[in-house]
Amino acid sequence: MGYAGLWTRIYDMDPGCLKQFASFSSRLSLDFEIRLIGTPHDSQIAALSNRYSDRVRSLSLLAPREFPMYYISEFLRNFLGHRASRLRSLELTLLGPYRAEDPYEPLFLGDYGLFAGRVSHLQALSVYCPSGALILQMDCPVFRTLQYLCVASNASWQTSPTIHFMSCLQTWTELRELHLYFGLPTDLTDIPHDISSFLPPFKYESCISLPSIRELHLVDHVRLISNFMAHVSLHPSTVLNFEFIVFDQRIFPETNITRSLAAMNLVEQVSELAGAPPVHVELLCSDSGGTFSAPGSPMGRVQVAWSTVPIPDDDDDDDDDEGPVPQFTLVFLSWGCVITQIASLGLALDTLELSYVKTLALDATEPHFLVDWLPAFTKLQNLRDLRIVEAQRAGRFFKALGIPASPGRACLPKLESMYISVRSMRQSTFDALVKALKDRMDLGSPLPVLRIVMDQNEPLGADREKALAQVVGSMESETADLDFKEEEDEDKKDAGSEANVDGGQGMAEEDEVRTEDAGTQGDDSN
């Protein structure tokens, strides 16, 4: 038996074990995941890593808080200085804040730094660092061979001129997947503060083409993302995922208005790239924020995902595969009271083209159900399938289902089925649902199929089933062990979240400072 297709992943462990595993076969490719902890253990691990560097296919290096940049730089320099000919993937994670008074220079990854021609075969690069801890030379030749790039909180790119950033980006012809967390040049917001001059977005003289990119993930100020999209031409099949803040009660109202305009423009830009209206829409709303938020912050999150082609129902699919996912995802974040969360969802519903949507999935917390749903229902003329998850307090939502769109005409006229999954349903919410379904029946648009899944500890009950069966064509009720908690990769969460939050906190602090500076400069960071 040969070893051509074999490899092994070696996590941080006792140096003796590492040596034993690595010595199994000289043909075996190695994946190293190393955590530096500031003890002699690091030196032994580093020596062994250097010894086997010509067999390492993937290197993941994580350093704890306040770990001196010098040691990290030396580790990488020694490792890359050896024959790292098989290295295809490099991941560098630095946790904790970078202090300008640190006696050590920030890491420099570039032609004249740690790379210096040593990683010519690198295909994937991931860097999670606090702002200021790293300098990435974007015109380094290594970027021209990368297929995957993820950079978080890179101050050196934020301060780079947009023209330089764009000219370098255009040379990354092999890149298929790009993730940038607070890495867009800030001079993309060189737009006059006057709101009337915001649209159309500020443009440079040319628009660059990025035909190789198939996935683009951006977390940044919404105006930066919108203006970046105005400068690039992407393939229509590119998967887009953008995350940004639209409402923040701590800053000038005018700033929130310009953010809203930028978000509206961004939706139009994505829709233009799609080339067709959405037919499948998913709304995931929660009162816990995303990349921008620190634990305990009053951050609301509205995730809007859509596709221009139908996505099949995979509820009964037992496979572990994730299956097809929407091509476009925009995450509207808000900081502050419930009103800002409602405003974020309202903005998304008002902006998105809903006329051709056939399936709509909604998973929301209580505040988001308080939005005025009737305008959205009025636009959903072709909706066939409505799916609602965790609807304990969706009374207002259900009431809107029974309100006529016009005299004698029900809203959602083509609705064929509704699926509700909920752990428990308040009596007031249940009453609103029954009344809405009866009103639809009286208007000549009865719901053909209703399916309700309740938690096994709180089944629907015979009386409720009977009440619903009288106002729908077909009724199905079942119980299940419902658990709506998100499953996350803890290692990835720990590695990336702290670096990403650094950028978000910096944004909030910057806005607060500029708010205190009376004048029209308060919008520059958006």
C-alpha positions as semicolon CSV with decimal commas, in nm:
position;residue;x (nm);y (nm);z (nm)
1;M;0,000;0,000;0,000
2;G;0,135;0,341;-0,094
3;Y;0,105;0,665;0,097
4;A;0,024;0,905;-0,185
5;G;-0,325;0,979;-0,056
6;L;-0,253;0,972;0,317
7;W;-0,203;1,260;0,557
8;T;-0,241;1,324;0,928
9;R;-0,333;1,626;1,139
10;I;-0,113;1,682;1,443
11;Y;-0,251;1,915;1,709
12;D;-0,048;2,087;1,976
13;M;0,086;1,811;2,199
14;D;0,388;1,678;2,382
15;P;0,700;1,715;2,161
16;G;0,774;1,346;2,208
17;C;0,435;1,249;2,070
18;L;0,475;1,489;1,781
19;K;0,809;1,336;1,692
20;Q;0,666;0,986;1,710
21;F;0,368;1,064;1,488
22;A;0,575;1,256;1,235
23;S;0,825;0,971;1,202
24;F;0,570;0,717;1,076
25;S;0,652;0,774;0,711
26;S;0,865;1,018;0,522
27;R;0,595;1,025;0,254
28;L;0,316;1,133;0,484
29;S;0,194;1,493;0,452
30;L;0,142;1,670;0,784
31;D;-0,107;1,926;0,911
32;F;0,025;2,114;1,216
33;E;-0,198;2,305;1,457
34;I;0,027;2,478;1,710
35;R;-0,054;2,697;2,010
36;L;0,233;2,903;2,146
37;I;0,212;2,936;2,525
38;G;0,535;3,116;2,616
39;T;0,726;2,824;2,773
40;P;1,027;2,608;2,671
41;H;0,765;2,378;2,521
42;D;0,740;2,631;2,234
43;S;1,107;2,596;2,144
44;Q;1,083;2,218;2,124
45;I;0,771;2,236;1,910
46;A;0,936;2,497;1,687
47;A;1,245;2,283;1,638
48;L;1,040;1,980;1,542
49;S;0,821;2,189;1,313
50;N;1,129;2,316;1,134
51;R;1,263;1,963;1,108
52;Y;0,951;1,840;0,931
53;S;0,869;2,161;0,744
54;D;0,924;2,000;0,404
55;R;0,633;1,765;0,480
56;V;0,390;2,015;0,632
57;R;0,088;2,075;0,412
58;S;-0,103;2,299;0,653
59;L;0,020;2,515;0,942
60;S;-0,217;2,676;1,191
61;L;-0,044;2,896;1,448
62;L;-0,224;3,052;1,744
63;A;-0,067;3,286;2,000
64;P;-0,236;3,395;2,326
65;R;-0,301;3,745;2,450
66;E;-0,005;3,982;2,472
67;F;0,231;3,727;2,321
68;P;0,538;3,918;2,194
69;M;0,534;3,970;1,819
70;Y;0,906;3,895;1,814
71;Y;0,861;3,528;1,906
72;I;0,587;3,478;1,650
73;S;0,800;3,640;1,384
74;E;1,098;3,423;1,473
75;F;0,889;3,107;1,468
76;L;0,752;3,181;1,122
77;R;1,087;3,298;0,988
78;N;1,258;2,979;1,099
79;F;0,979;2,757;0,974
80;L;0,944;2,925;0,636
81;G;1,321;2,950;0,605
82;H;1,341;2,574;0,575
83;R;1,208;2,375;0,283
84;A;0,834;2,431;0,322
85;S;0,774;2,304;-0,029
86;R;0,446;2,126;0,055
87;L;0,291;2,413;0,248
88;R;-0,046;2,492;0,093
89;S;-0,234;2,650;0,383
90;L;-0,120;2,897;0,650
91;E;-0,344;3,024;0,930
92;L;-0,220;3,280;1,181
93;T;-0,431;3,382;1,481
94;L;-0,317;3,646;1,731
95;L;-0,554;3,702;2,022
96;G;-0,562;4,012;2,234
97;P;-0,503;4,382;2,165
98;Y;-0,195;4,517;1,995
99;R;-0,037;4,809;2,181
100;A;0,147;5,078;1,990
101;E;0,400;5,100;2,276
102;D;0,490;4,734;2,230
103;P;0,873;4,721;2,195
104;Y;0,841;4,468;1,913
105;E;0,762;4,561;1,557
106;P;0,434;4,435;1,408
107;L;0,454;4,126;1,190
108;F;0,537;4,199;0,828
109;L;0,417;3,942;0,577
110;G;0,543;4,035;0,236
111;D;0,816;4,017;-0,025
112;Y;1,074;4,169;0,209
113;G;0,939;4,011;0,526
114;L;0,848;3,662;0,637
115;F;0,735;3,545;0,295
116;A;1,030;3,657;0,083
117;G;0,975;3,395;-0,183
118;R;0,948;3,108;0,066
119;V;0,581;3,019;0,011
120;S;0,546;3,014;-0,365
121;H;0,300;2,722;-0,355
122;L;0,070;2,866;-0,088
123;Q;-0,298;2,835;-0,182
124;A;-0,481;2,944;0,136
125;L;-0,396;3,221;0,383
126;S;-0,599;3,313;0,692
127;V;-0,492;3,592;0,927
128;Y;-0,687;3,685;1,242
129;C;-0,506;3,967;1,419
130;P;-0,591;4,271;1,629
131;S;-0,566;4,593;1,435
132;G;-0,206;4,716;1,407
133;A;-0,039;4,384;1,489
134;L;0,025;4,287;1,130
135;I;0,134;4,443;0,802
136;L;0,034;4,252;0,490
137;Q;0,209;4,355;0,170
138;M;-0,080;4,322;-0,073
139;D;0,140;4,347;-0,383
140;C;0,347;4,050;-0,267
141;P;0,360;3,778;-0,540
142;V;0,222;3,518;-0,296
143;F;-0,126;3,671;-0,330
144;R;-0,125;3,595;-0,701
145;T;-0,131;3,219;-0,636
146;L;-0,381;3,218;-0,349
147;Q;-0,718;3,054;-0,399
148;Y;-0,848;3,138;-0,051
149;L;-0,778;3,452;0,155
150;C;-0,923;3,556;0,490
151;V;-0,797;3,872;0,662
152;A;-0,943;4,021;0,982
153;S;-0,882;4,370;1,122
154;N;-0,587;4,464;0,905
155;A;-0,507;4,831;0,965
156;S;-0,242;4,838;0,693
157;W;-0,508;4,773;0,428
158;Q;-0,758;5,013;0,582
159;T;-0,511;5,299;0,542
160;S;-0,399;5,195;0,195
161;P;-0,519;5,410;-0,099
162;T;-0,811;5,251;-0,276
163;I;-0,639;5,272;-0,614
164;H;-0,345;5,069;-0,481
165;F;-0,581;4,817;-0,320
166;M;-0,779;4,774;-0,641
167;S;-0,471;4,743;-0,861
168;C;-0,334;4,467;-0,637
169;L;-0,668;4,291;-0,612
170;Q;-0,687;4,275;-0,989
171;T;-0,365;4,071;-1,000
172;W;-0,500;3,800;-0,768
173;T;-0,622;3,601;-1,066
174;E;-0,634;3,262;-0,889
175;L;-0,838;3,383;-0,592
176;R;-1,175;3,210;-0,561
177;E;-1,280;3,294;-0,205
178;L;-1,215;3,625;-0,025
179;H;-1,306;3,710;0,336
180;L;-1,230;4,062;0,462
181;Y;-1,318;4,174;0,814
182;F;-1,257;4,549;0,843
183;G;-0,998;4,537;0,566
184;L;-1,143;4,770;0,302
185;P;-0,963;5,102;0,245
186;T;-1,132;5,376;0,444
187;D;-1,093;5,635;0,168
188;L;-1,381;5,458;-0,006
189;T;-1,600;5,690;0,202
190;D;-1,465;6,005;0,039
191;I;-1,818;6,124;-0,029
192;P;-1,958;6,465;0,069
193;H;-2,160;6,456;0,388
194;D;-2,462;6,610;0,214
195;I;-2,712;6,324;0,185
196;S;-2,847;6,446;-0,148
197;S;-2,507;6,385;-0,306
198;F;-2,476;6,029;-0,178
199;L;-2,633;5,856;-0,477
200;P;-2,497;5,750;-0,715
201;P;-2,198;5,615;-0,519
202;F;-1,860;5,777;-0,557
203;K;-1,657;5,602;-0,826
204;Y;-1,308;5,601;-0,958
205;E;-1,262;5,623;-1,330
206;S;-1,254;5,249;-1,391
207;C;-1,418;4,932;-1,262
208;I;-1,199;4,626;-1,222
209;S;-1,307;4,275;-1,316
210;L;-1,273;3,987;-1,068
211;P;-1,395;3,690;-1,273
212;S;-1,224;3,419;-1,066
213;I;-1,388;3,504;-0,731
214;R;-1,678;3,274;-0,647
215;E;-1,729;3,370;-0,280
216;L;-1,699;3,719;-0,131
217;H;-1,749;3,778;0,243
218;L;-1,721;4,135;0,375
219;V;-1,773;4,268;0,728
220;D;-1,728;4,644;0,737
221;H;-1,900;4,983;0,725
222;V;-2,194;4,963;0,489
223;R;-2,078;5,259;0,280
224;L;-1,738;5,097;0,232
225;I;-1,901;4,776;0,112
226;S;-2,140;4,958;-0,119
227;N;-1,866;5,168;-0,274
228;F;-1,639;4,866;-0,309
229;M;-1,915;4,692;-0,504
230;A;-1,936;4,998;-0,728
231;H;-1,569;4,949;-0,823
232;V;-1,572;4,578;-0,909
233;S;-1,731;4,348;-1,162
234;L;-1,809;3,998;-1,034
235;H;-1,931;3,678;-1,193
236;P;-2,313;3,646;-1,160
237;S;-2,276;3,314;-0,975
238;T;-2,057;3,466;-0,701
239;V;-2,179;3,390;-0,348
240;L;-2,202;3,715;-0,150
241;N;-2,215;3,757;0,228
242;F;-2,205;4,112;0,370
243;E;-2,240;4,223;0,734
244;F;-2,276;4,583;0,851
245;I;-2,446;4,819;1,098
246;V;-2,737;5,030;0,973
247;F;-2,880;5,181;1,292
248;D;-2,693;5,298;1,601
249;Q;-2,876;5,511;1,858
250;R;-2,546;5,646;1,996
251;I;-2,462;5,856;1,690
252;F;-2,605;6,139;1,481
253;P;-2,945;6,064;1,322
254;E;-2,803;6,192;0,993
255;T;-2,541;5,918;1,005
256;N;-2,809;5,651;1,041
257;I;-2,990;5,800;0,742
258;T;-2,682;5,781;0,519
259;R;-2,618;5,427;0,639
260;S;-2,974;5,335;0,547
261;L;-2,928;5,485;0,200
262;A;-2,605;5,290;0,158
263;A;-2,778;4,968;0,267
264;M;-3,059;5,029;0,018
265;N;-2,806;5,093;-0,255
266;L;-2,616;4,776;-0,161
267;V;-2,933;4,566;-0,195
268;E;-2,984;4,714;-0,541
269;Q;-2,623;4,640;-0,635
270;V;-2,653;4,277;-0,527
271;S;-2,985;4,244;-0,707
272;E;-2,829;4,385;-1,023
273;L;-2,549;4,128;-1,000
274;A;-2,804;3,849;-0,951
275;G;-2,976;3,946;-1,275
276;A;-3,309;3,803;-1,154
277;P;-3,547;3,870;-0,864
278;P;-3,547;3,652;-0,550
279;V;-3,773;3,347;-0,545
280;H;-3,652;3,206;-0,212
281;V;-3,597;3,431;0,093
282;E;-3,482;3,345;0,445
283;L;-3,508;3,592;0,734
284;L;-3,312;3,507;1,048
285;C;-3,362;3,769;1,319
286;S;-3,216;3,770;1,668
287;D;-3,144;4,011;1,951
288;S;-2,779;3,907;1,969
289;G;-2,535;4,073;1,734
290;G;-2,269;3,930;1,509
291;T;-1,912;4,020;1,434
292;F;-1,951;4,378;1,553
293;S;-2,084;4,299;1,900
294;A;-1,919;4,232;2,231
295;P;-2,088;4,002;2,487
296;G;-2,384;4,173;2,651
297;S;-2,412;4,458;2,400
298;P;-2,765;4,556;2,284
299;M;-2,706;4,447;1,926
300;G;-2,985;4,325;1,700
301;R;-2,927;4,111;1,394
302;V;-3,138;4,070;1,081
303;Q;-2,995;3,823;0,832
304;V;-3,156;3,835;0,489
305;A;-3,060;3,553;0,255
306;W;-3,206;3,492;-0,087
307;S;-3,168;3,297;-0,405
308;T;-3,294;3,351;-0,758
309;V;-3,367;2,978;-0,795
310;P;-3,587;2,757;-0,575
311;I;-3,419;2,575;-0,287
312;P;-3,574;2,235;-0,212
313;D;-3,712;2,155;0,132
314;D;-3,459;1,941;0,320
315;D;-3,650;1,891;0,646
316;D;-3,683;1,520;0,589
317;D;-3,330;1,474;0,461
318;D;-3,123;1,274;0,707
319;D;-2,795;1,338;0,531
320;D;-2,533;1,540;0,711
321;D;-2,470;1,750;0,402
322;E;-2,578;2,110;0,439
323;G;-2,738;2,105;0,096
324;P;-2,801;2,410;-0,121
325;V;-2,785;2,749;0,045
326;P;-2,896;3,096;-0,070
327;Q;-2,647;3,274;-0,290
328;F;-2,683;3,619;-0,138
329;T;-2,676;3,709;0,233
330;L;-2,691;4,055;0,388
331;V;-2,675;4,099;0,765
332;F;-2,835;4,422;0,894
333;L;-2,709;4,500;1,245
334;S;-2,848;4,757;1,487
335;W;-2,718;4,890;1,819
336;G;-2,964;5,009;2,079
337;C;-3,325;4,964;2,181
338;V;-3,595;4,747;2,026
339;I;-3,691;5,024;1,784
340;T;-3,358;4,994;1,603
341;Q;-3,409;4,619;1,561
342;I;-3,755;4,673;1,416
343;A;-3,617;4,944;1,186
344;S;-3,349;4,708;1,051
345;L;-3,604;4,443;0,954
346;G;-3,836;4,707;0,813
347;L;-3,556;4,846;0,598
348;A;-3,473;4,501;0,464
349;L;-3,837;4,424;0,381
350;D;-3,891;4,763;0,217
351;T;-3,580;4,737;0,001
352;L;-3,584;4,377;-0,118
353;E;-3,781;4,287;-0,430
354;L;-4,050;4,048;-0,303
355;S;-4,293;4,029;-0,594
356;Y;-4,157;3,699;-0,729
357;V;-4,079;3,526;-0,399
358;K;-4,236;3,179;-0,380
359;T;-4,092;3,056;-0,048
360;L;-4,031;3,266;0,263
361;A;-3,870;3,130;0,581
362;L;-3,878;3,338;0,900
363;D;-3,692;3,268;1,224
364;A;-3,724;3,567;1,457
365;T;-3,726;3,679;1,819
366;E;-4,019;3,872;1,966
367;P;-3,912;4,232;1,883
368;H;-3,892;4,161;1,511
369;F;-4,251;4,035;1,497
370;L;-4,360;4,389;1,593
371;V;-4,272;4,522;1,248
372;D;-4,558;4,630;1,019
373;W;-4,594;4,318;0,804
374;L;-4,880;4,431;0,581
375;P;-4,663;4,626;0,329
376;A;-4,442;4,318;0,284
377;F;-4,743;4,088;0,250
378;T;-4,884;4,323;-0,013
379;K;-4,570;4,273;-0,223
380;L;-4,564;3,893;-0,179
381;Q;-4,814;3,829;-0,457
382;N;-4,658;3,497;-0,564
383;L;-4,577;3,345;-0,225
384;R;-4,664;2,975;-0,214
385;D;-4,485;2,846;0,096
386;L;-4,448;3,027;0,430
387;R;-4,226;2,879;0,701
388;I;-4,211;3,023;1,054
389;V;-3,974;2,905;1,326
390;E;-4,004;2,989;1,696
391;A;-4,325;3,189;1,678
392;Q;-4,434;3,202;2,043
393;R;-4,520;3,571;2,017
394;A;-4,599;3,614;1,649
395;G;-4,950;3,744;1,715
396;R;-4,902;4,063;1,516
397;F;-4,756;3,863;1,227
398;F;-5,054;3,626;1,223
399;K;-5,303;3,913;1,246
400;A;-5,156;4,062;0,928
401;L;-5,223;3,734;0,746
402;G;-5,595;3,792;0,786
403;I;-5,605;4,160;0,685
404;P;-5,739;4,214;0,331
405;A;-5,487;4,353;0,083
406;S;-5,781;4,531;-0,080
407;P;-6,157;4,515;-0,022
408;G;-6,267;4,153;-0,053
409;R;-5,918;4,028;-0,142
410;A;-5,683;3,847;0,097
411;C;-5,312;3,916;0,114
412;L;-5,077;3,642;-0,003
413;P;-5,338;3,528;-0,258
414;K;-5,134;3,229;-0,383
415;L;-5,033;3,090;-0,043
416;E;-5,055;2,709;-0,053
417;S;-4,887;2,593;0,267
418;M;-4,768;2,723;0,601
419;Y;-4,523;2,548;0,831
420;I;-4,491;2,654;1,196
421;S;-4,226;2,516;1,431
422;V;-4,253;2,639;1,788
423;R;-4,165;2,512;2,134
424;S;-4,477;2,661;2,291
425;M;-4,750;2,896;2,172
426;R;-4,919;3,156;2,392
427;Q;-5,298;3,154;2,387
428;S;-5,313;3,507;2,246
429;T;-5,081;3,406;1,962
430;F;-5,287;3,095;1,893
431;D;-5,611;3,296;1,891
432;A;-5,458;3,543;1,643
433;L;-5,357;3,253;1,416
434;V;-5,703;3,095;1,420
435;K;-5,877;3,428;1,355
436;A;-5,643;3,512;1,064
437;L;-5,702;3,174;0,902
438;K;-6,079;3,211;0,945
439;D;-6,068;3,561;0,795
440;R;-5,879;3,423;0,495
441;M;-6,143;3,155;0,456
442;D;-6,419;3,417;0,468
443;L;-6,236;3,615;0,197
444;G;-6,232;3,310;-0,029
445;S;-5,861;3,230;0,018
446;P;-5,846;2,945;0,270
447;L;-5,504;2,803;0,352
448;P;-5,479;2,462;0,179
449;V;-5,214;2,305;0,405
450;L;-5,103;2,383;0,761
451;R;-4,829;2,189;0,937
452;I;-4,737;2,260;1,300
453;V;-4,446;2,105;1,488
454;M;-4,452;2,155;1,866
455;D;-4,201;2,058;2,130
456;Q;-4,263;1,709;2,265
457;N;-4,307;1,852;2,616
458;E;-4,583;2,092;2,504
459;P;-4,794;1,931;2,230
460;L;-5,061;2,131;2,051
461;G;-5,352;1,952;2,217
462;A;-5,675;1,810;2,079
463;D;-5,882;2,127;2,126
464;R;-5,632;2,344;1,942
465;E;-5,595;2,089;1,664
466;K;-5,972;2,085;1,619
467;A;-5,991;2,465;1,609
468;L;-5,724;2,486;1,340
469;A;-5,866;2,198;1,136
470;Q;-6,189;2,396;1,094
471;V;-6,019;2,690;0,921
472;V;-5,771;2,516;0,685
473;G;-5,796;2,263;0,407
474;S;-5,555;2,012;0,559
475;M;-5,407;2,008;0,907
476;E;-5,104;1,814;1,031
477;S;-4,964;1,834;1,384
478;E;-4,662;1,657;1,529
479;T;-4,413;1,682;1,814
480;A;-4,035;1,679;1,815
481;D;-3,741;1,752;2,041
482;L;-3,698;2,114;1,936
483;D;-3,371;2,290;1,998
484;F;-3,310;2,614;1,811
485;K;-2,962;2,685;1,950
486;E;-2,702;2,743;1,682
487;E;-2,426;2,489;1,659
488;E;-2,091;2,658;1,611
489;D;-1,736;2,543;1,572
490;E;-1,597;2,664;1,904
491;D;-1,237;2,666;1,787
492;K;-1,321;2,882;1,488
493;K;-1,541;3,106;1,702
494;D;-1,268;3,160;1,961
495;A;-1,003;3,218;1,696
496;G;-1,192;3,466;1,483
497;S;-1,438;3,647;1,705
498;E;-1,194;3,839;1,921
499;A;-1,002;3,969;1,623
500;N;-1,326;4,064;1,447
501;V;-1,479;4,231;1,751
502;D;-1,171;4,450;1,770
503;G;-1,273;4,605;1,442
504;G;-1,633;4,645;1,551
505;Q;-1,545;4,809;1,880
506;G;-1,309;5,040;1,697
507;M;-1,592;5,143;1,471
508;A;-1,824;5,214;1,762
509;E;-1,560;5,414;1,945
510;E;-1,479;5,609;1,631
511;D;-1,845;5,697;1,579
512;E;-1,879;5,805;1,941
513;V;-1,576;6,029;1,918
514;R;-1,698;6,187;1,597
515;T;-2,040;6,235;1,748
516;E;-1,885;6,445;2,018
517;D;-1,706;6,650;1,754
518;A;-1,988;6,881;1,649
519;G;-1,981;6,912;1,274
520;T;-2,045;6,722;0,958
521;Q;-1,749;6,489;0,987
522;G;-1,950;6,246;1,198
523;D;-2,029;6,031;0,897
524;D;-1,683;5,969;0,762
525;S;-1,647;5,624;0,911
526;N;-1,959;5,484;0,764
